[in-house]
Coordinates of C-alpha atoms and ligand atoms in Angstrom, one line a residue:
M1 CA 0.0 0.0 0.0
A2 CA 1.4 3.4 -1.0
Q3 CA 2.2 5.8 1.8
T4 CA -0.3 8.5 2.2
L5 CA 1.0 12.0 2.8
T6 CA -2.0 14.2 3.4
A7 CA -0.6 16.5 6.1
P8 CA 1.8 19.0 4.7
K9 CA 5.3 19.1 6.3
V10 CA 6.0 22.6 5.0
K11 CA 5.0 25.7 6.9
V12 CA 2.9 28.1 4.7
D13 CA 1.5 30.1 7.7
R14 CA 4.2 32.8 7.5
K15 CA 5.0 36.0 5.8
W16 CA 5.4 35.9 2.0
Q17 CA 6.9 39.2 0.8
L18 CA 8.1 40.9 -2.2
F19 CA 11.8 40.9 -3.0
I20 CA 13.1 44.3 -4.2
D21 CA 16.7 45.5 -4.4
G22 CA 17.9 42.7 -2.2
K23 CA 15.4 43.3 0.5
F24 CA 12.1 41.6 1.5
V25 CA 9.3 44.2 1.8
D26 CA 5.6 44.2 2.5
G27 CA 3.3 44.8 -0.4
A28 CA 0.7 47.6 -0.9
S29 CA -2.0 44.9 -0.5
E30 CA -2.5 41.2 0.2
R31 CA -4.0 38.3 -1.5
T32 CA -5.3 35.0 0.1
L33 CA -4.2 32.0 -1.8
V34 CA -6.5 29.0 -2.0
N35 CA -5.4 25.4 -1.9
P36 CA -6.8 23.9 -5.1
A37 CA -7.1 20.4 -3.5
N38 CA -9.8 21.4 -1.1
G39 CA -10.8 25.0 -2.0
K40 CA -9.8 26.3 1.4
P41 CA -7.6 29.3 2.1
L42 CA -3.9 28.3 2.1
T43 CA -2.0 31.5 3.1
T44 CA -1.7 35.2 2.5
V45 CA 0.9 36.9 0.3
A46 CA 2.0 40.4 -0.3
E47 CA 1.1 42.1 -3.6
A48 CA 2.9 45.1 -5.1
S49 CA 1.6 48.4 -6.1
K50 CA 2.6 49.9 -9.5
T51 CA 5.0 52.1 -7.6
Q52 CA 6.7 49.1 -6.1
V53 CA 7.0 47.5 -9.5
E54 CA 8.7 50.7 -10.7
E55 CA 11.1 50.6 -7.7
A56 CA 11.9 47.0 -8.6
I57 CA 12.6 47.9 -12.2
R58 CA 14.8 50.8 -11.1
A59 CA 16.7 48.5 -8.8
A60 CA 17.3 46.1 -11.7
R61 CA 18.4 49.0 -13.9
K62 CA 20.9 50.2 -11.2
A63 CA 22.2 46.7 -10.8
F64 CA 22.7 46.4 -14.5
D65 CA 24.2 49.8 -15.1
H66 CA 26.4 50.0 -12.0
G67 CA 26.4 46.7 -10.1
P68 CA 28.9 43.8 -10.2
W69 CA 26.8 41.2 -11.8
P70 CA 27.2 42.0 -15.6
R71 CA 30.9 42.9 -14.9
M72 CA 31.7 39.5 -13.4
T73 CA 33.5 36.9 -15.5
A74 CA 31.5 34.2 -17.1
L75 CA 33.2 31.7 -14.7
E76 CA 32.1 33.7 -11.7
R77 CA 28.5 33.8 -12.8
S78 CA 28.7 30.2 -13.6
Q79 CA 29.9 29.3 -10.1
F80 CA 27.0 31.4 -8.7
L81 CA 24.5 29.6 -10.9
N82 CA 25.8 26.2 -9.8
K83 CA 25.3 27.4 -6.2
I84 CA 21.7 28.3 -7.0
A85 CA 21.2 24.8 -8.4
D86 CA 22.7 23.2 -5.3
A87 CA 20.4 25.3 -3.1
I88 CA 17.3 24.2 -5.0
D89 CA 18.4 20.6 -4.8
A90 CA 19.1 20.9 -1.1
H91 CA 15.5 22.2 -0.6
A92 CA 13.9 20.0 -3.2
E93 CA 11.4 18.2 -0.9
E94 CA 10.2 21.5 0.6
L95 CA 9.9 23.2 -2.7
A96 CA 8.0 20.2 -4.3
E97 CA 5.6 20.1 -1.4
L98 CA 5.0 23.9 -1.6
E99 CA 4.4 23.7 -5.3
T100 CA 1.8 20.9 -4.8
L101 CA 0.1 22.8 -2.0
N102 CA 0.0 26.0 -4.0
G103 CA -0.8 24.7 -7.6
G104 CA -2.4 21.3 -6.8
K105 CA -0.2 19.1 -9.0
P106 CA 0.8 15.7 -7.6
L107 CA 4.0 15.4 -5.7
R108 CA 5.5 13.0 -8.1
E109 CA 5.1 15.8 -10.8
T110 CA 6.4 18.6 -8.6
T111 CA 9.4 16.4 -7.5
Y112 CA 10.4 16.3 -11.3
D113 CA 9.7 20.0 -11.7
I114 CA 12.0 21.1 -9.0
A115 CA 14.8 18.8 -10.1
D116 CA 14.5 20.2 -13.6
A117 CA 14.6 23.7 -12.3
A118 CA 17.9 22.9 -10.5
Y119 CA 19.2 21.3 -13.7
C120 CA 18.3 24.3 -15.7
F121 CA 20.6 26.5 -13.5
R122 CA 23.3 23.9 -13.8
Y123 CA 23.0 23.7 -17.6
Y124 CA 23.3 27.4 -18.2
A125 CA 26.2 27.5 -15.6
G126 CA 27.9 25.1 -18.0
L127 CA 26.9 26.8 -21.2
I128 CA 28.0 30.3 -20.4
T129 CA 31.7 29.2 -20.0
K130 CA 31.8 27.6 -23.5
P131 CA 33.2 29.4 -26.5
S132 CA 30.8 31.7 -28.3
G133 CA 31.0 34.5 -30.8
Q134 CA 32.8 34.8 -34.2
S135 CA 36.1 35.9 -35.5
I136 CA 35.7 37.3 -39.1
D137 CA 38.4 37.5 -41.7
V138 CA 37.9 41.1 -42.9
P139 CA 40.5 42.9 -45.1
A140 CA 43.7 43.8 -43.2
P141 CA 44.6 45.8 -41.3
S142 CA 41.3 45.3 -39.5
V143 CA 40.3 42.4 -37.4
T144 CA 36.6 41.8 -36.5
T145 CA 35.2 39.8 -33.6
V146 CA 31.5 39.3 -33.0
V147 CA 30.5 39.0 -29.3
R148 CA 27.4 38.5 -27.4
E149 CA 26.5 40.8 -24.5
P150 CA 23.7 40.9 -22.0
I151 CA 20.5 42.8 -23.1
G152 CA 20.1 44.6 -19.8
V153 CA 17.0 44.6 -17.6
C154 CA 14.7 41.7 -18.3
G155 CA 11.0 41.6 -17.4
Q156 CA 9.9 38.0 -16.9
I157 CA 6.2 37.0 -16.5
V158 CA 5.4 33.5 -15.8
P159 CA 2.2 31.4 -15.4
W160 CA 0.9 29.0 -12.9
N161 CA 1.3 25.5 -14.4
Y162 CA 5.1 25.1 -13.7
P163 CA 5.8 28.0 -11.3
L164 CA 9.3 27.4 -10.2
L165 CA 10.4 25.6 -13.4
M166 CA 9.1 28.5 -15.7
A167 CA 10.9 30.9 -13.4
A168 CA 14.2 28.9 -13.8
W169 CA 13.8 28.7 -17.6
K170 CA 13.7 32.5 -17.6
L171 CA 16.1 33.4 -14.7
A172 CA 18.9 30.9 -15.4
P173 CA 19.8 32.0 -19.0
A174 CA 19.2 35.6 -18.3
L175 CA 21.6 35.6 -15.3
A176 CA 24.1 33.4 -17.0
A177 CA 24.3 36.1 -19.7
G178 CA 24.8 38.9 -17.2
N179 CA 21.3 40.5 -17.2
T180 CA 19.4 41.6 -14.3
C181 CA 15.7 40.6 -13.8
V182 CA 12.3 41.6 -12.6
L183 CA 10.2 38.4 -12.3
K184 CA 6.5 38.3 -11.9
P185 CA 5.1 34.9 -10.9
S186 CA 1.4 34.1 -11.4
E187 CA -0.8 35.6 -8.8
F188 CA -2.1 32.1 -8.2
T189 CA 1.2 30.4 -7.5
P190 CA 3.9 32.7 -6.2
L191 CA 5.1 30.6 -3.2
T192 CA 8.1 28.8 -4.7
A193 CA 9.4 32.0 -6.5
I194 CA 9.4 33.7 -3.1
R195 CA 11.3 30.8 -1.5
L196 CA 13.8 30.9 -4.4
A197 CA 14.3 34.6 -3.6
E198 CA 15.1 33.7 -0.1
L199 CA 17.6 31.2 -1.3
L200 CA 19.2 33.8 -3.5
H201 CA 19.3 36.2 -0.6
D202 CA 21.1 33.6 1.5
L203 CA 23.6 33.1 -1.3
K204 CA 24.2 36.8 -1.3
L205 CA 23.3 37.5 -4.9
P206 CA 24.3 41.1 -5.4
E207 CA 21.2 43.4 -4.7
G208 CA 18.9 44.2 -7.5
V209 CA 20.1 41.4 -9.7
V210 CA 16.8 39.5 -9.2
N211 CA 13.6 41.2 -8.1
I212 CA 10.4 39.4 -7.5
V213 CA 7.1 41.3 -7.6
L214 CA 3.8 39.7 -6.9
G215 CA 0.4 40.5 -8.0
D216 CA -2.1 40.4 -10.9
G217 CA -1.4 41.0 -14.6
P218 CA -2.9 44.5 -15.0
T219 CA -1.3 45.9 -11.8
V220 CA 2.1 44.2 -11.9
G221 CA 2.7 42.5 -15.3
Q222 CA 1.5 45.4 -17.5
P223 CA 3.9 48.1 -16.0
I224 CA 6.8 45.7 -16.6
A225 CA 5.8 45.2 -20.2
E226 CA 5.2 49.0 -20.8
S227 CA 8.3 50.3 -18.9
T228 CA 10.7 52.2 -21.0
I229 CA 13.7 51.2 -18.9
V230 CA 13.1 47.4 -19.3
D231 CA 15.1 46.1 -22.3
K232 CA 13.5 42.7 -22.8
I233 CA 10.4 41.0 -21.8
A234 CA 9.9 37.2 -21.7
F235 CA 6.4 36.0 -21.2
T236 CA 4.8 32.6 -20.9
G237 CA 0.9 32.5 -20.8
S238 CA -2.2 32.7 -22.9
V239 CA -2.2 34.0 -26.5
N240 CA -4.5 37.0 -25.7
T241 CA -2.3 38.2 -22.8
G242 CA 0.8 37.5 -24.9
K243 CA -0.5 39.8 -27.6
R244 CA -1.2 42.5 -25.0
V245 CA 2.3 42.1 -23.6
A246 CA 3.8 42.4 -27.2
T247 CA 1.8 45.5 -27.8
S248 CA 2.8 47.1 -24.5
A249 CA 6.5 46.3 -25.3
L250 CA 6.3 48.6 -28.3
T251 CA 6.8 51.6 -26.0
N252 CA 10.6 51.3 -26.3
L253 CA 10.7 48.4 -28.8
K254 CA 12.1 46.1 -26.1
K255 CA 13.0 42.6 -27.2
V256 CA 10.1 40.1 -26.8
T257 CA 9.9 36.4 -26.4
L258 CA 6.5 34.7 -26.1
E259 CA 5.7 31.1 -25.1
L260 CA 2.0 30.8 -25.6
G261 CA -0.6 28.1 -25.9
G262 CA -1.2 25.1 -28.1
K263 CA -3.6 22.5 -29.3
S264 CA -1.2 19.9 -30.1
P265 CA -1.9 16.8 -32.2
M266 CA -0.9 13.2 -31.7
V267 CA -1.2 11.3 -34.9
V268 CA -1.5 7.4 -34.5
F269 CA -1.0 5.1 -37.5
P270 CA -2.4 1.4 -37.3
D271 CA 1.0 -0.2 -37.6
F272 CA 1.9 1.0 -34.1
D273 CA 1.2 -1.0 -30.9
L274 CA -2.3 0.2 -29.9
D275 CA -1.8 -0.3 -26.1
I276 CA 1.4 1.7 -26.2
A277 CA -0.1 4.4 -28.2
V278 CA -3.0 4.7 -25.7
D279 CA -0.6 4.7 -22.8
Y280 CA 1.2 7.7 -24.5
A281 CA -2.1 9.4 -25.2
L282 CA -3.0 9.3 -21.5
F283 CA 0.4 10.9 -20.6
A284 CA 0.0 13.4 -23.4
I285 CA -3.2 14.8 -22.2
Y286 CA -3.7 14.0 -18.5
C287 CA -0.2 14.9 -17.2
N288 CA -0.6 18.0 -14.9
A289 CA -4.4 17.5 -15.6
G290 CA -3.9 18.9 -19.1
Q291 CA -2.5 22.2 -17.8
V292 CA 0.5 22.0 -20.1
C293 CA 1.1 24.2 -23.1
S294 CA 2.4 21.3 -25.1
A295 CA -0.4 18.9 -24.0
G296 CA -1.5 16.4 -26.6
S297 CA -5.1 17.6 -26.7
R298 CA -6.0 16.3 -30.1
M299 CA -5.6 12.6 -30.9
I300 CA -5.7 12.0 -34.6
V301 CA -6.3 8.3 -35.2
E302 CA -6.4 6.2 -38.3
Q303 CA -10.0 5.0 -39.0
S304 CA -9.4 1.2 -38.8
I305 CA -8.2 1.5 -35.2
Y306 CA -10.4 4.4 -34.2
D307 CA -13.1 2.7 -32.3
Q308 CA -10.6 0.4 -30.5
F309 CA -8.4 3.4 -29.6
V310 CA -11.3 5.4 -28.2
K311 CA -12.6 2.3 -26.2
K312 CA -9.2 1.4 -24.7
M313 CA -8.3 5.1 -23.9
A314 CA -11.7 5.6 -22.1
A315 CA -11.1 2.4 -20.1
R316 CA -7.6 3.5 -19.0
A317 CA -8.9 7.2 -18.4
K318 CA -11.5 5.9 -16.0
K319 CA -8.9 4.2 -13.9
I320 CA -6.7 7.3 -13.4
R321 CA -6.6 8.0 -9.7
V322 CA -7.8 11.7 -9.3
G323 CA -7.1 13.2 -5.9
P324 CA -5.2 15.6 -3.7
G325 CA -1.6 16.1 -4.9
L326 CA -0.1 15.3 -1.5
E327 CA -1.6 11.8 -1.5
A328 CA 1.1 9.4 -2.7
E329 CA -1.4 7.3 -4.7
T330 CA -2.8 10.3 -6.6
E331 CA -2.1 10.2 -10.4
M332 CA -3.9 13.4 -11.4
G333 CA -4.5 16.4 -9.1
P334 CA -7.0 19.3 -9.3
L335 CA -7.0 22.2 -11.6
V336 CA -5.1 25.2 -10.3
S337 CA -8.0 27.6 -9.6
E338 CA -11.7 28.1 -9.4
S339 CA -11.5 30.1 -12.7
Q340 CA -9.7 27.4 -14.4
L341 CA -12.2 24.9 -13.2
K342 CA -15.0 27.1 -14.5
R343 CA -13.3 27.5 -17.9
V344 CA -12.9 23.7 -18.3
L345 CA -16.4 22.8 -17.3
E346 CA -17.7 25.5 -19.7
Y347 CA -15.7 24.0 -22.5
I348 CA -17.2 20.5 -21.8
E349 CA -20.6 22.1 -22.1
I350 CA -19.6 23.7 -25.4
G351 CA -18.4 20.4 -26.7
K352 CA -21.7 18.7 -25.8
K353 CA -23.7 21.5 -27.4
E354 CA -21.5 21.3 -30.6
G355 CA -22.5 17.7 -30.9
A356 CA -19.2 16.0 -29.9
K357 CA -19.7 12.6 -28.3
L358 CA -18.8 12.6 -24.6
V359 CA -17.2 9.2 -24.2
T360 CA -16.1 9.5 -20.5
G361 CA -15.7 12.1 -17.8
G362 CA -17.1 15.5 -18.3
D363 CA -17.9 15.9 -14.6
Q364 CA -16.2 16.3 -11.2
P365 CA -15.3 13.4 -9.0
K366 CA -17.6 13.1 -5.9
G367 CA -16.6 12.1 -2.4
E368 CA -15.4 13.5 0.9
K369 CA -11.8 13.5 -0.1
Y370 CA -12.4 16.1 -2.9
G371 CA -13.9 18.7 -0.5
S372 CA -14.5 21.8 -2.6
G373 CA -11.3 21.1 -4.6
Y374 CA -11.1 22.0 -8.3
Y375 CA -11.2 18.5 -9.8
V376 CA -12.4 17.4 -13.2
N377 CA -12.5 13.8 -14.3
P378 CA -10.4 12.7 -17.3
T379 CA -12.6 13.5 -20.3
I380 CA -12.8 12.3 -23.8
F381 CA -14.8 13.6 -26.8
S382 CA -15.0 11.5 -29.9
D383 CA -16.8 12.0 -33.3
V384 CA -15.7 15.6 -33.5
K385 CA -15.6 18.0 -36.4
P386 CA -12.5 20.0 -37.3
D387 CA -14.3 23.4 -36.9
M388 CA -15.7 22.7 -33.4
R389 CA -14.4 25.0 -30.7
V390 CA -13.3 22.1 -28.5
V391 CA -11.1 21.0 -31.4
Q392 CA -9.7 24.5 -32.1
E393 CA -9.4 26.2 -28.8
E394 CA -6.9 25.6 -25.9
I395 CA -8.9 24.2 -23.0
F396 CA -6.0 23.6 -20.6
G397 CA -7.6 20.8 -18.7
P398 CA -8.0 17.0 -18.8
V399 CA -10.1 17.1 -21.9
V400 CA -9.1 15.5 -25.2
V401 CA -10.8 15.2 -28.6
V402 CA -10.2 12.2 -30.9
Q403 CA -10.3 12.9 -34.6
K404 CA -10.4 10.2 -37.4
F405 CA -8.4 10.1 -40.6
S406 CA -8.2 7.7 -43.5
T407 CA -5.0 8.9 -45.4
E408 CA -1.6 10.2 -44.4
E409 CA -2.4 13.5 -46.2
E410 CA -5.6 13.9 -44.3
A411 CA -3.8 13.2 -41.0
I412 CA -1.3 16.0 -41.8
E413 CA -4.0 18.4 -42.8
L414 CA -5.9 17.8 -39.6
A415 CA -2.8 18.1 -37.5
N416 CA -1.9 21.4 -39.0
N417 CA -5.5 22.8 -39.0
S418 CA -4.8 25.0 -36.0
V419 CA -3.8 28.6 -35.2
F420 CA -1.3 27.1 -32.8
G421 CA 2.0 25.2 -33.6
L422 CA 3.7 24.4 -30.3
A423 CA 4.0 20.6 -30.4
G424 CA 3.0 17.4 -32.2
A425 CA 3.8 13.7 -32.4
V426 CA 3.4 10.8 -34.8
F427 CA 3.2 7.2 -33.8
T428 CA 4.2 4.6 -36.4
N429 CA 6.8 1.8 -36.9
D430 CA 7.5 2.9 -40.5
I431 CA 10.6 5.1 -40.2
T432 CA 10.2 6.6 -43.6
R433 CA 6.5 7.7 -42.9
A434 CA 7.5 8.9 -39.4
H435 CA 10.1 11.2 -40.9
R436 CA 7.8 12.3 -43.8
V437 CA 5.0 13.2 -41.4
V438 CA 7.0 14.8 -38.6
K439 CA 8.8 17.0 -41.2
Q440 CA 5.4 18.3 -42.3
L441 CA 4.1 19.2 -38.8
R442 CA 4.0 22.9 -38.4
A443 CA 5.2 22.9 -34.9
G444 CA 8.3 23.8 -32.9
I445 CA 8.5 20.7 -30.7
T446 CA 7.9 17.2 -32.2
W447 CA 8.2 13.6 -31.3
V448 CA 8.2 10.3 -33.0
N449 CA 6.8 7.5 -30.9
A450 CA 7.1 9.6 -27.8
Y451 CA 5.4 12.5 -26.0
H452 CA 6.4 15.2 -23.5
N453 CA 10.1 14.4 -23.3
T454 CA 11.5 17.9 -22.6
Y455 CA 15.2 18.5 -22.7
T456 CA 16.8 21.6 -21.2
E457 CA 19.4 21.3 -24.0
C458 CA 16.9 21.6 -26.8
P459 CA 14.9 24.7 -28.0
W460 CA 11.4 25.2 -26.7
G461 CA 8.8 27.3 -28.5
G462 CA 6.2 27.3 -31.2
Y463 CA 5.2 28.2 -34.8
K464 CA 2.2 30.4 -35.6
Q465 CA 0.4 31.9 -32.6
S466 CA 2.2 29.6 -30.1
G467 CA 4.8 32.3 -29.8
W468 CA 7.9 34.2 -30.7
G469 CA 11.4 32.9 -30.2
R470 CA 12.7 29.9 -28.3
E471 CA 13.6 29.2 -24.7
L472 CA 16.2 26.5 -23.4
G473 CA 19.3 25.2 -25.2
T474 CA 21.7 27.5 -26.9
F475 CA 18.7 29.3 -28.4
G476 CA 17.5 30.3 -24.9
L477 CA 20.8 31.9 -24.0
E478 CA 21.0 33.8 -27.3
A479 CA 17.5 35.2 -26.5
Y480 CA 19.1 37.0 -23.6
T481 CA 21.9 38.5 -25.5
E482 CA 22.6 41.3 -28.0
V483 CA 25.1 40.8 -30.8
K484 CA 27.9 43.2 -31.2
Q485 CA 30.6 43.4 -33.9
I486 CA 33.9 44.9 -32.8
N487 CA 36.1 46.1 -35.7
I488 CA 39.7 46.9 -34.7
N489 CA 42.0 48.7 -37.0
L490 CA 45.5 47.4 -36.3
D491 CA 47.3 50.0 -38.5
P492 CA 45.5 53.4 -38.3
Q493 CA 46.4 55.8 -41.1
A494 CA 44.7 58.9 -42.3
V495 CA 41.4 58.0 -44.1
G496 CA 42.0 60.5 -46.9
W497 CA 38.3 60.6 -47.9
F498 CA 38.3 64.4 -47.8
E499 CA 41.1 66.4 -49.0
A500 CA 43.5 67.6 -46.2
Ligands
LIG1 O1 -3.3 33.3 -18.4 P1 -2.6 34.7 -18.6 P2 -4.5 32.8 -17.4 C1 -3.5 29.6 -21.2 C2 -4.5 28.5 -20.9 C3 -5.3 29.0 -19.8 C4 -5.5 30.5 -20.2 C5 -5.9 31.5 -19.1 O2 -5.3 28.2 -22.0 O3 -6.6 28.4 -19.6 O4 -4.2 30.8 -20.7 O5 -4.9 31.5 -18.0 C6 0.1 37.7 -16.4 N1 0.2 42.2 -18.7 N2 -2.3 29.5 -20.5 O6 -5.6 33.7 -17.3 O7 -3.5 35.8 -18.3 C7 -0.6 36.8 -15.3 O8 -0.7 37.5 -14.1 C8 1.2 41.5 -18.2 C9 -1.2 28.8 -21.3 O9 -3.8 32.5 -16.0 O10 -1.8 34.6 -19.8 C10 0.3 35.6 -15.3 O11 1.5 35.9 -14.5 N3 1.0 40.3 -17.6 C11 0.1 29.0 -20.7 C12 0.7 35.4 -16.8 O12 0.4 36.7 -17.4 C13 -0.2 39.8 -17.5 C14 0.1 28.9 -19.2 C15 -0.2 34.4 -17.4 O13 -1.5 34.7 -17.3 C16 -1.4 40.5 -18.0 C17 -1.0 29.7 -18.5 C18 -1.1 41.9 -18.6 N4 -2.1 42.6 -19.0 C19 -2.1 29.9 -19.3 N5 -2.5 39.9 -17.7 C20 1.2 28.2 -21.3 N6 1.6 28.7 -22.5 O14 1.8 27.3 -20.7 C21 -2.1 38.7 -17.1 N7 -0.7 38.7 -17.0

């Protein structure tokens, strides 16, 4: 019998403050966070006023323009990033539990997330010390080198589905490159970011290098995106907010990277083992209760195996153990918030009204252990049409649609029939077909016979309305740098362009 861990070990009944210019400060207001597992108040956190956000931005500006961080050697910053990774690892259990309490996701998921966050700092600690830049053979007596330099003050706005990991994806490359940061966690899930700030403070990160401001989008996110002294904005979230952020960034034409939503397809051909394909399908959609930007939310299945696929997937979906994230046996937790619950239940109603066939789920689990938590049962819609809203729009919950195809061309057409282009997968044993299909998927992250493998070393981001630019890998570091050419004249003589 698996061990049950319903009583949290971590203490949440304490002060959760803003981190500005190396100091922890109270906010202008407070917000009560709710535990998504039972719908009860969890703790209270400070929230910043616009003036405090501007203070944080000015602190980051001062730290960039005059502080030691951008002036350190790459090796010194690398050593610091490794210490951050060590500190995260040393507090992994606490951070995982905090993430579960705050966001609802099961402990086995948050344990992975925290380890990944530490690894992200370690990866960029290594990458920043590797050779970069170019030396160009221009006509003598000049020599030209091309170097990468930090952009400056980076505004970073992250969502609630992977709170600490998304913060790490943004902070680690930015800090490695020598930038300074103003990070805004989601108003729903700020706890692990504040704990990270406390760890940075203990490590004596120079003041102003990382500032953490808490609060909602309009009050805290918008001023960061609009600020004329922020040089770059990196955003992960919804398409609509992403467009607003990009528009606000026009004030000073700051650099923008956006990681937005998806409606990613998983194409299954009949030559592939059906049970393994179904197993991947469950993982693709129900991991983190479907609150994953790259979730496989559209199954595209060949007609001869369609009925069997739907039947087998429904049977397995019904067996998924839904429950509080702190219980060791839980396989799928609640959604993050009441608003997300409402949104997902609304989409289920939309699907039914549109005429999609509800195969399983569509409701909330009942029973004492669910309290007033934000749970939704794993849900499958079959017999859908390509133009239905449940097929086209990102639901961000445990809801999948299963589409049918008869030819390879049709499969590709269905897969690409989306305004998004974040991820996609193809399942087949025919290597030629696998390559042919995957090359035609209009998406930034693709898999053959796999789903969700995410590597810190590889670029993450999407085509079409799934965003701008890439995070992670060498691309992620480049996104936090400017490129400069340095031309050096080794034998200066008069130019002679104008008569002396
Ligand atoms: O997202 P928002 P929400 C999608 C998913 C989900 C939907 C709504 O479909 O159901 O978005 O979620 C900050 N200026 N994704 O409303 O609004 C906000 O405070 C600056 C996909 O939570 O995009 C938070 O920190 N910032 C996604 C962050 O933006 C603003 C993950 C994301 O919130 C702002 C999350 C503003 N005007 C949701 N308004 C993914 N790609 O993984 C809000 N914010």
